[in-house]
Coordinates of C-alpha atoms in Angstrom, one line a residue:
Chain Z
M1 CA 9.1 -3.6 69.4
K2 CA 6.7 -2.8 66.6
P3 CA 4.6 -5.4 64.8
S4 CA 6.1 -6.5 61.5
I5 CA 5.5 -9.1 58.8
K6 CA 8.3 -10.7 56.9
Q7 CA 7.7 -12.9 53.8
T8 CA 10.2 -14.8 51.7
R9 CA 9.5 -16.3 48.3
D10 CA 11.8 -17.9 45.8
L11 CA 11.1 -16.4 42.4
M12 CA 13.1 -16.5 39.2
G13 CA 16.0 -18.3 40.7
M14 CA 16.4 -15.7 43.5
T15 CA 15.2 -15.5 47.1
I16 CA 13.1 -12.4 47.6
N17 CA 12.5 -11.1 51.1
V18 CA 10.1 -8.4 52.2
E19 CA 9.6 -7.1 55.7
I20 CA 7.1 -4.5 56.5
V21 CA 6.9 -2.9 59.9
S22 CA 3.2 -2.2 60.4
S23 CA 0.2 -3.7 62.0
S24 CA -2.0 -3.3 59.0
V25 CA -0.1 -5.4 56.4
T26 CA -2.5 -7.6 54.4
D27 CA -1.8 -10.6 52.2
A28 CA -2.8 -8.5 49.3
D29 CA 0.0 -6.0 50.0
L30 CA 2.6 -8.8 50.0
D31 CA 1.1 -10.4 46.9
M32 CA 1.3 -7.1 45.2
V33 CA 5.0 -7.0 45.7
F34 CA 5.7 -10.5 44.6
S35 CA 3.4 -10.3 41.6
Y36 CA 5.4 -7.3 40.5
F37 CA 8.6 -9.4 40.5
E38 CA 6.8 -12.1 38.5
N39 CA 5.8 -9.5 35.9
V40 CA 9.4 -8.3 35.7
E41 CA 10.5 -11.9 35.1
K42 CA 7.9 -12.3 32.3
R43 CA 9.4 -9.4 30.5
F44 CA 13.1 -9.8 31.2
S45 CA 13.9 -13.4 31.5
F46 CA 16.2 -14.9 28.9
F47 CA 14.9 -18.3 29.8
K48 CA 11.5 -17.6 28.5
E49 CA 11.0 -17.9 24.8
D50 CA 8.2 -15.3 24.8
S51 CA 9.7 -12.7 27.1
E52 CA 10.1 -9.3 25.7
I53 CA 13.9 -9.4 26.0
T54 CA 14.0 -12.7 24.1
L55 CA 11.8 -11.3 21.4
I56 CA 14.0 -8.2 21.2
N57 CA 17.2 -10.3 20.9
N58 CA 15.6 -12.5 18.3
K59 CA 14.8 -9.3 16.4
K60 CA 11.1 -9.8 16.6
I61 CA 10.4 -6.4 18.0
K62 CA 11.7 -3.1 16.9
Q63 CA 12.8 -0.3 19.2
D64 CA 9.6 1.8 18.7
Q65 CA 7.6 -1.2 19.7
Y66 CA 9.2 -1.7 23.1
S67 CA 7.0 -1.6 26.1
K68 CA 7.3 1.4 28.4
D69 CA 9.3 -0.5 31.0
M70 CA 11.7 -1.7 28.3
K71 CA 12.2 1.7 26.9
T72 CA 12.9 3.0 30.5
I73 CA 15.5 0.3 31.0
F74 CA 17.2 1.0 27.7
A75 CA 17.3 4.7 28.5
L76 CA 18.7 4.1 31.9
A77 CA 21.3 1.7 30.4
E78 CA 22.4 4.4 28.0
K79 CA 22.8 6.9 30.8
T80 CA 24.8 4.5 32.9
K81 CA 27.0 3.6 30.0
E82 CA 27.9 7.3 29.6
E83 CA 28.5 7.8 33.3
T84 CA 30.8 4.8 33.5
N85 CA 32.8 5.5 30.4
G86 CA 31.4 2.4 28.7
F87 CA 32.2 0.0 31.5
F88 CA 28.5 -0.6 31.8
D89 CA 27.0 -1.6 28.4
I90 CA 24.0 -3.8 28.0
M91 CA 24.9 -4.8 24.5
A92 CA 27.2 -7.8 24.3
P93 CA 29.8 -8.0 21.5
D94 CA 27.5 -10.2 19.5
G95 CA 24.8 -7.6 19.5
Q96 CA 22.5 -9.2 22.0
Y97 CA 21.0 -7.1 24.8
N98 CA 21.4 -8.1 28.4
P99 CA 20.1 -5.5 30.8
S100 CA 20.3 -7.8 33.8
G101 CA 22.8 -5.5 35.6
L102 CA 20.1 -2.9 35.8
V103 CA 16.8 -4.8 36.0
K104 CA 17.3 -6.4 39.5
G105 CA 17.9 -3.1 41.3
W106 CA 15.3 -1.3 39.2
A107 CA 12.7 -3.9 40.0
I108 CA 13.4 -3.8 43.8
Y109 CA 13.2 0.0 43.7
N110 CA 9.9 -0.1 41.9
A111 CA 8.5 -2.7 44.3
S112 CA 9.5 -0.5 47.2
K113 CA 7.7 2.5 45.5
L114 CA 4.6 0.4 45.4
L115 CA 4.8 -0.1 49.1
L116 CA 5.4 3.6 49.7
K117 CA 2.3 4.4 47.6
K118 CA 0.3 2.0 49.8
G119 CA 1.3 4.2 52.8
F120 CA 4.0 2.0 54.4
D121 CA 7.0 3.9 55.7
D122 CA 9.1 1.3 57.4
F123 CA 10.1 -1.8 55.3
Y124 CA 12.7 -3.3 53.2
V125 CA 12.6 -5.2 49.9
E126 CA 15.5 -7.5 49.1
A127 CA 16.2 -9.7 46.1
G128 CA 19.3 -11.7 45.5
G129 CA 21.4 -9.7 48.0
D130 CA 20.4 -6.2 46.8
I131 CA 18.2 -4.2 49.2
Q132 CA 16.1 -1.1 49.4
V133 CA 15.4 0.0 53.0
Q134 CA 12.8 2.6 54.1
G135 CA 12.3 4.1 57.5
L136 CA 13.3 2.1 60.6
N137 CA 13.2 -1.5 61.6
R138 CA 10.8 -2.9 64.2
T139 CA 13.1 -1.8 67.1
E140 CA 12.8 1.7 65.7
K141 CA 16.4 1.8 64.7
K142 CA 18.1 2.0 61.3
W143 CA 18.0 -1.2 59.3
S144 CA 21.2 -3.2 60.0
V145 CA 22.6 -4.8 56.9
G146 CA 25.4 -7.4 57.1
I147 CA 27.8 -7.6 54.2
Q148 CA 28.3 -11.3 53.4
N149 CA 31.7 -12.9 53.7
P150 CA 32.6 -13.8 50.1
F151 CA 34.6 -16.7 51.5
D152 CA 31.7 -18.1 53.4
P153 CA 28.1 -17.0 52.8
S154 CA 27.0 -18.1 56.2
Q155 CA 29.1 -15.3 57.8
I156 CA 29.1 -11.5 57.6
V157 CA 32.1 -9.3 57.7
K158 CA 30.8 -5.8 58.1
I159 CA 27.6 -4.3 59.4
V160 CA 26.1 -1.0 58.1
Y161 CA 23.1 0.9 59.4
L162 CA 20.8 2.3 56.7
K163 CA 17.7 4.4 56.4
D164 CA 16.0 5.4 53.1
A165 CA 18.9 3.9 51.1
G166 CA 19.8 1.1 48.8
I167 CA 22.7 -1.3 48.9
A168 CA 23.8 -3.7 46.2
T169 CA 26.7 -6.1 46.1
S170 CA 28.3 -7.3 42.9
G171 CA 30.7 -10.2 42.9
T172 CA 31.5 -13.2 40.9
Y173 CA 34.5 -15.0 42.2
R174 CA 34.7 -18.4 43.7
R175 CA 34.9 -17.9 47.4
G176 CA 38.5 -18.1 48.3
Q177 CA 39.6 -19.8 45.2
H178 CA 43.4 -20.0 45.2
I179 CA 44.8 -18.4 42.2
Y180 CA 48.5 -18.3 41.6
D181 CA 50.6 -15.8 39.7
P182 CA 51.6 -17.5 36.5
H183 CA 55.0 -15.7 36.7
D184 CA 55.6 -16.8 40.3
K185 CA 53.8 -19.9 41.2
G186 CA 54.4 -19.7 44.9
K187 CA 52.5 -16.5 45.0
L188 CA 48.7 -16.1 45.5
L189 CA 47.1 -13.5 43.2
T190 CA 44.6 -10.9 44.2
G191 CA 41.3 -10.5 42.6
I192 CA 38.2 -8.7 43.7
L193 CA 35.6 -10.9 45.2
S194 CA 32.9 -8.4 45.9
I195 CA 32.0 -4.8 46.0
S196 CA 29.0 -3.5 48.0
V197 CA 27.7 -0.1 47.1
I198 CA 25.5 2.1 49.2
G199 CA 23.5 4.8 47.5
P200 CA 20.3 6.9 47.7
N201 CA 18.4 3.9 46.3
V202 CA 19.0 0.3 45.3
F203 CA 18.6 1.0 41.6
E204 CA 21.5 3.5 41.6
A205 CA 23.5 1.3 43.9
D206 CA 23.0 -1.8 41.7
R207 CA 24.0 -0.1 38.4
F208 CA 27.1 1.4 39.9
A209 CA 28.0 -1.8 41.8
T210 CA 27.8 -3.7 38.5
A211 CA 30.1 -1.2 36.7
A212 CA 32.5 -0.9 39.7
F213 CA 32.9 -4.6 39.8
A214 CA 33.8 -4.8 36.2
M215 CA 36.5 -2.3 36.8
G216 CA 38.4 -4.5 39.2
P217 CA 40.3 -2.8 41.9
R218 CA 39.8 0.5 40.3
G219 CA 36.1 0.2 41.0
I220 CA 36.5 1.5 44.5
G221 CA 38.2 4.6 43.1
F222 CA 35.2 5.0 40.7
I223 CA 32.8 5.0 43.6
E224 CA 35.1 7.3 45.7
N225 CA 34.8 9.9 43.0
L226 CA 31.0 9.6 42.8
D227 CA 29.0 11.9 45.1
S228 CA 26.4 10.2 47.3
F229 CA 27.8 6.7 47.0
E230 CA 30.0 4.7 49.3
A231 CA 31.5 1.3 48.8
Y232 CA 33.2 -1.6 50.6
M233 CA 35.3 -3.8 48.3
I234 CA 36.7 -7.2 49.3
D235 CA 39.6 -9.0 47.6
S236 CA 40.7 -12.6 47.4
K237 CA 43.3 -12.1 50.2
G238 CA 40.5 -11.0 52.6
M239 CA 41.5 -7.3 52.4
A240 CA 38.7 -4.8 52.3
T241 CA 39.0 -1.3 51.0
Q242 CA 36.3 1.3 51.8
T243 CA 35.5 4.7 50.3
S244 CA 36.3 7.7 52.5
G245 CA 32.6 8.4 53.5
F246 CA 31.8 4.7 54.2
A247 CA 32.3 5.1 57.9
E248 CA 29.2 7.2 58.2
Y249 CA 27.2 4.0 57.8
L250 CA 29.0 2.1 60.6
Chain F
M1 CA 8.7 -60.1 16.6
N2 CA 10.7 -61.0 19.7
T3 CA 11.7 -58.5 22.3
H4 CA 15.3 -58.5 21.3
L5 CA 14.5 -57.4 17.8
K6 CA 12.0 -54.8 19.1
K7 CA 14.7 -53.2 21.0
I8 CA 17.2 -52.9 18.2
L9 CA 14.4 -51.6 16.1
V10 CA 13.6 -48.8 18.4
S11 CA 17.2 -47.6 18.5
L12 CA 17.6 -47.9 14.8
F13 CA 14.7 -45.7 14.1
V14 CA 16.3 -43.0 16.0
I15 CA 19.5 -43.4 14.2
S16 CA 18.1 -42.5 10.8
S17 CA 16.2 -39.5 12.0
F18 CA 19.0 -38.4 14.2
V19 CA 21.8 -38.7 11.7
I20 CA 20.0 -36.1 9.7
Y21 CA 19.5 -33.9 12.7
S22 CA 23.0 -34.2 14.0
T23 CA 24.5 -33.6 10.6
Y24 CA 22.4 -30.5 10.3
Q25 CA 23.5 -29.3 13.7
R26 CA 27.1 -30.0 13.1
F27 CA 27.6 -28.6 9.6
G28 CA 24.9 -26.1 9.2
G29 CA 21.9 -24.7 11.0
Q30 CA 22.0 -22.5 14.0
S31 CA 25.2 -22.0 15.9
N32 CA 25.5 -24.2 18.9
I33 CA 27.0 -23.3 22.2
F34 CA 30.5 -24.0 21.1
D35 CA 30.3 -21.2 18.6
N36 CA 29.0 -18.9 21.3
S37 CA 31.8 -19.7 23.6
R38 CA 34.4 -19.1 20.9
T39 CA 32.9 -15.7 20.1
R40 CA 32.8 -14.7 23.7
Q41 CA 36.4 -15.6 24.2
T42 CA 37.3 -12.4 22.4
A43 CA 35.7 -10.5 25.3
A44 CA 37.4 -12.5 28.0
E45 CA 39.1 -10.8 30.8
S46 CA 42.2 -12.1 32.5
Y47 CA 42.7 -11.4 36.1
S48 CA 46.2 -12.5 36.2
D49 CA 48.1 -9.3 35.6
L50 CA 45.6 -6.6 35.9
Y51 CA 45.4 -6.3 39.7
A52 CA 48.8 -7.2 41.0
S53 CA 50.3 -3.8 40.9
F54 CA 47.3 -2.0 42.6
Y55 CA 48.0 -3.7 45.9
K56 CA 51.7 -3.5 46.2
N57 CA 51.5 -0.3 48.2
Q58 CA 48.8 -1.4 50.5
T59 CA 49.9 -2.8 53.8
S60 CA 48.1 -4.1 56.8
S61 CA 49.4 -4.9 60.2
N62 CA 46.6 -7.4 60.5
P63 CA 46.8 -10.0 57.8
P64 CA 43.6 -12.0 57.3
N65 CA 43.2 -15.1 59.1
L66 CA 43.3 -17.3 56.1
D67 CA 43.2 -20.5 58.0
Q68 CA 39.9 -19.6 59.5
M69 CA 38.4 -18.5 56.2
N70 CA 39.8 -21.4 54.3
T71 CA 38.3 -24.2 56.3
K72 CA 35.3 -24.1 54.0
I73 CA 37.4 -23.8 50.9
D74 CA 39.6 -26.9 51.0
D75 CA 36.8 -29.3 50.2
G76 CA 38.7 -31.4 47.8
I77 CA 38.2 -29.1 44.8
V78 CA 41.2 -27.0 45.5
N79 CA 44.1 -29.4 45.6
N80 CA 47.4 -28.0 44.7
G81 CA 49.2 -30.0 42.1
L82 CA 46.3 -32.2 41.4
Y83 CA 45.3 -30.6 38.2
K84 CA 46.5 -31.3 34.7
D85 CA 47.9 -28.4 32.9
G86 CA 45.8 -26.8 30.2
E87 CA 42.8 -24.6 29.7
Y88 CA 39.3 -25.8 30.6
D89 CA 36.0 -24.2 29.8
G90 CA 33.4 -24.6 32.5
V91 CA 29.7 -25.1 32.0
V92 CA 27.6 -22.2 31.0
A93 CA 25.8 -21.7 34.3
D94 CA 22.6 -19.9 35.0
A95 CA 23.0 -16.8 37.0
F96 CA 19.4 -15.9 36.7
Y97 CA 19.1 -13.1 34.2
G98 CA 22.1 -14.2 32.4
T99 CA 24.8 -16.8 32.2
V100 CA 28.3 -17.2 33.6
Q101 CA 31.0 -19.2 31.9
V102 CA 34.6 -19.4 33.0
K103 CA 37.8 -20.8 31.7
A104 CA 40.2 -22.2 34.2
I105 CA 43.9 -22.2 33.3
I106 CA 46.2 -24.7 35.0
Q107 CA 50.0 -24.3 34.9
S108 CA 52.3 -26.6 36.7
G109 CA 49.4 -28.3 38.3
K110 CA 48.0 -25.1 39.8
L111 CA 45.2 -22.8 38.9
T112 CA 46.8 -19.6 37.6
D113 CA 44.0 -17.8 36.0
V114 CA 40.2 -17.8 35.8
Q115 CA 38.9 -16.0 32.8
L116 CA 35.3 -14.8 32.4
L117 CA 34.0 -16.0 29.1
S118 CA 30.6 -14.6 29.8
S119 CA 28.8 -13.1 32.7
P120 CA 25.5 -11.4 33.3
N121 CA 27.4 -8.2 33.6
D122 CA 29.3 -8.9 30.5
R123 CA 30.4 -5.6 29.3
S124 CA 33.0 -4.1 27.1
Y125 CA 36.2 -4.1 29.1
S126 CA 38.3 -2.3 26.6
I127 CA 37.6 1.2 27.6
E128 CA 39.8 2.3 30.5
I129 CA 38.4 4.7 32.9
N130 CA 40.1 8.0 32.6
N131 CA 39.9 9.9 35.8
S132 CA 42.2 8.0 37.8
V133 CA 43.6 9.6 40.7
I134 CA 42.6 7.2 43.4
P135 CA 43.3 8.6 46.9
I136 CA 44.7 6.3 49.5
L137 CA 41.7 4.5 50.9
R138 CA 41.3 2.8 54.2
A139 CA 42.0 -0.9 54.0
E140 CA 41.5 -3.5 56.6
A141 CA 41.5 -7.3 56.9
I142 CA 37.9 -8.5 57.0
N143 CA 36.7 -9.9 60.3
I144 CA 33.8 -12.1 61.0
Q145 CA 31.0 -10.3 62.8
S146 CA 29.0 -12.1 65.4
A147 CA 26.1 -9.6 65.8
Q148 CA 22.7 -10.3 64.4
V149 CA 21.5 -8.2 61.5
D150 CA 18.2 -7.5 59.9
I151 CA 19.3 -8.3 56.4
V152 CA 22.3 -9.6 54.5
S153 CA 23.8 -8.2 51.3
G154 CA 25.9 -10.5 49.1
A155 CA 26.5 -11.4 45.6
T156 CA 25.0 -14.9 46.0
N157 CA 23.5 -15.5 42.6
T158 CA 26.3 -14.6 40.4
S159 CA 28.7 -16.3 42.7
N160 CA 26.8 -19.5 42.6
A161 CA 26.8 -19.6 38.8
F162 CA 30.5 -18.6 38.8
I163 CA 31.3 -21.4 41.2
Q164 CA 29.3 -23.9 39.2
S165 CA 31.1 -23.0 36.0
L166 CA 34.5 -23.0 37.7
D167 CA 33.9 -26.3 39.5
S168 CA 33.0 -27.9 36.2
A169 CA 36.2 -26.6 34.6
L170 CA 38.3 -27.8 37.5
N171 CA 36.6 -31.2 37.4
Q172 CA 37.9 -31.6 33.9
A173 CA 41.4 -30.7 35.0
K174 CA 41.5 -33.0 38.0
I175 CA 43.8 -35.9 38.0
S176 CA 42.2 -38.4 40.2
S177 CA 40.4 -41.6 40.2
S178 CA 37.3 -40.1 41.6
P179 CA 34.2 -40.0 39.4
V180 CA 34.1 -37.6 36.6
S181 CA 31.0 -35.5 37.0
F182 CA 29.8 -33.0 34.5
L183 CA 27.1 -30.5 34.7
Q184 CA 27.8 -29.8 31.2
A185 CA 30.9 -30.5 29.1
S186 CA 31.7 -28.3 26.2
N187 CA 33.7 -29.5 23.3
N188 CA 35.8 -31.9 25.3
Q189 CA 36.2 -35.5 25.1
I190 CA 35.8 -37.5 28.2
N191 CA 38.5 -40.1 28.3
T192 CA 38.7 -42.0 31.5
S193 CA 39.3 -45.4 33.0
N194 CA 37.9 -47.1 36.0
S195 CA 35.7 -44.2 37.1
P196 CA 32.1 -43.7 36.4
V197 CA 31.2 -40.9 34.0
N198 CA 28.1 -39.2 35.4
I199 CA 26.3 -36.6 33.4
V200 CA 23.4 -35.0 35.1
S201 CA 22.2 -32.2 33.1
G202 CA 19.4 -30.2 31.5
A203 CA 21.5 -29.8 28.4
T204 CA 24.8 -31.5 27.9
N205 CA 26.8 -31.5 24.7
I206 CA 29.8 -33.7 24.3
V207 CA 31.3 -33.7 20.9
A208 CA 34.4 -35.2 19.4
G209 CA 35.7 -34.5 15.9
P210 CA 35.9 -33.9 13.1
A211 CA 39.1 -35.8 12.8
T212 CA 40.3 -39.1 11.6
G213 CA 41.3 -41.7 13.9
T214 CA 39.4 -43.6 16.5
L215 CA 38.1 -40.9 18.8
A216 CA 35.2 -41.3 21.1
A217 CA 33.1 -38.6 22.6
I218 CA 33.0 -40.6 25.8
K219 CA 35.5 -43.3 26.1
N220 CA 35.3 -45.2 29.3
H221 CA 36.8 -48.5 30.4
N222 CA 35.5 -50.4 33.3
G223 CA 33.5 -47.6 34.6
A224 CA 29.8 -46.8 34.2
V225 CA 28.6 -44.1 31.9
N226 CA 25.5 -42.7 33.5
I227 CA 23.6 -40.0 31.6
V228 CA 20.6 -38.7 33.4
S229 CA 19.4 -35.9 31.4
G230 CA 16.6 -33.8 30.0
A231 CA 18.7 -33.4 26.8
T232 CA 22.1 -35.0 26.3
N233 CA 23.9 -34.9 23.0
V234 CA 26.8 -37.2 22.7
S235 CA 28.2 -37.2 19.2
T236 CA 31.2 -37.5 17.0
S237 CA 31.7 -37.0 13.4
S238 CA 35.1 -38.7 13.1
T239 CA 35.8 -41.7 11.0
G240 CA 35.9 -44.9 12.9
S241 CA 34.8 -43.3 16.1
S242 CA 32.0 -44.0 18.6
A243 CA 29.9 -41.6 20.4
I244 CA 30.2 -43.7 23.5
Q245 CA 32.9 -46.3 23.7
N246 CA 32.7 -48.3 26.8
Q247 CA 34.1 -51.6 27.8
N248 CA 33.1 -53.6 30.8
G249 CA 30.9 -51.0 32.3
P250 CA 27.3 -50.4 32.0
V251 CA 26.0 -47.5 29.9
N252 CA 22.9 -46.2 31.6
I253 CA 20.9 -43.5 29.9
V254 CA 17.8 -42.3 31.7
S255 CA 16.6 -39.4 29.8
G256 CA 13.7 -37.4 28.4
A257 CA 15.7 -36.9 25.3
T258 CA 19.2 -38.3 24.8
N259 CA 20.9 -38.1 21.4
V260 CA 23.8 -40.4 21.0
S261 CA 25.0 -40.2 17.5
T262 CA 27.9 -40.4 15.1
S263 CA 28.1 -39.6 11.5
S264 CA 31.3 -41.4 11.1
T265 CA 31.6 -44.0 8.5
S266 CA 32.6 -46.9 10.6
G267 CA 31.7 -45.9 14.0
S268 CA 29.0 -46.9 16.3
A269 CA 26.7 -44.8 18.4
I270 CA 27.4 -46.9 21.4
T271 CA 30.2 -49.4 21.4
N272 CA 30.0 -51.5 24.4
Q273 CA 31.7 -54.7 25.1
N274 CA 30.9 -56.9 28.0
G275 CA 28.7 -54.3 29.7
T276 CA 25.0 -53.7 29.7
V277 CA 23.4 -50.8 27.8
D278 CA 20.3 -49.7 29.6
I279 CA 18.2 -47.0 28.0
V280 CA 15.1 -45.9 29.9
S281 CA 13.8 -42.9 28.0
G282 CA 10.8 -41.1 26.6
A283 CA 12.8 -40.4 23.5
T284 CA 16.3 -41.7 22.9
N285 CA 17.9 -41.1 19.6
I286 CA 20.9 -43.3 18.9
G287 CA 22.2 -42.5 15.5
S288 CA 25.1 -44.0 13.6
G289 CA 26.7 -44.2 10.3
T290 CA 26.7 -48.0 10.3
A291 CA 25.5 -49.6 13.4
S292 CA 23.5 -48.4 16.3
V293 CA 24.7 -50.5 19.1
D294 CA 27.7 -52.7 18.7
R295 CA 28.3 -54.8 21.7
S296 CA 28.7 -58.2 22.8
G297 CA 27.0 -57.6 26.1
Y298 CA 23.4 -57.7 26.9
Y299 CA 21.2 -55.0 25.6
D300 CA 18.1 -54.1 27.4
D301 CA 15.7 -51.5 26.5
D302 CA 12.6 -50.5 28.4
R303 CA 11.2 -47.8 26.3
E304 CA 7.6 -46.8 26.7
N305 CA 6.7 -46.1 23.2
E306 CA 8.4 -49.0 21.6
D307 CA 5.5 -49.9 19.4
E308 CA 5.7 -46.6 17.5
Y309 CA 9.0 -47.7 16.0
E310 CA 8.0 -51.1 15.1
D311 CA 8.0 -50.5 11.4
E312 CA 11.4 -48.9 11.2
Y313 CA 13.3 -52.1 11.8
E314 CA 16.5 -52.4 9.9
D315 CA 19.0 -55.2 10.1
D316 CA 22.6 -54.4 11.1

């Protein structure tokens, strides 16, 4: 068992967990990661009047005045939009921009790059259920990641083993809400509760999980047709569908 | 000036300033959340028909153990046949980098559809994905795993906001004598008897009107109306209507900023008979076309900055 430090902080309405397997982790290292998230919030939070995204949406900043990070996010958004045939679009019908489907994964990925730069090889960074894992855990095995039961967040329904990869889960349904077919009231309807996407990094996983979820049951097909990505989708009847390469991670 | 007069005075000050404010809000100025929710309805997605066909070919010899999973679900919120038919907009809930708002549709007493009015991943749904040969993929019933893991991946944040919004929509639909609790009510009247109306919110808007006839934004008989809020707007612009019409129960407003107003011609901001009206607030605006508070009950006000309003006294 190797030494490791884990720290959890609640920032920006999310729980952020960082675990680093190393005997030389300092407070400064951990602060670096969490401050990075605070900076992301300052720039991207809708609930701050002076955040860059709020200023952009209030038309106070023009495109050529965007910060480097903001320009990066907008460029990534455009790329994702093309790759998903428009299912992923940060512009809402009213013209307001909401890049939140990208920012979380991108921020986690950047935070993990900061740790790599500091020389750490074995760690994970997790925020709001999206995770970037690097190297091995403290028992020198791949990181074991449980996929949450959308019917009960205290339970897990699948375990995957990851190394140097990202996993993001997108979902938005009431856990187990009973929804009936309006044409046949005795019948329960199916909807997608969550889709978990595994990819080479959490940024990619996050953006495709977001798009795949928006596609409903076709989302799993979208990921199936995407090289290097696997997914596990759970519907409101408790049925899970996985892409054909998903079993590699079991 | 006696205490009684002081109290009326304070509320009346608010009336005049707030009538102007609420009129501006209602008939001009920036769009409020109601406008936003109407705009977003054009982008709403219905789950009711879209997915049924996809699953008809999937089978499993292992149906999910719904009883086991549902033990946490039947917590009183999901009660078949205990909802009133109609469409109910839930609160606009905070999912961190964005908001989630849902609309619940009840038919024959059951929830038949949940529409997403807005979500942090709110995207254009109109473009179909083209490629679509989806091979047969492995399906299984989910099973609870008992092993320990290093980390958990789930859609917690958005789910919480979704649930928050859906719960508030379902609360509006519920037929029961239990308390009506709102995180935020949007464009609905609250009309109830015998139950308390509890509004605990950072920002609640309850509006009735414009219409003729005696509407109330909150109409409650026999129950308490409790508004504990950072910012609650309760208003109506109908003739002869009250923002809060309450009989026999207390109206308690504990707030940093509560606006209770009406711009109706013969309405009251708060009409309360036989009950107490307690307002403990840093800034409570009670505005009305004619009278601020019309009640035969005891009116008690413990406002901190009472003295400020001393000169604005107006007789009703």
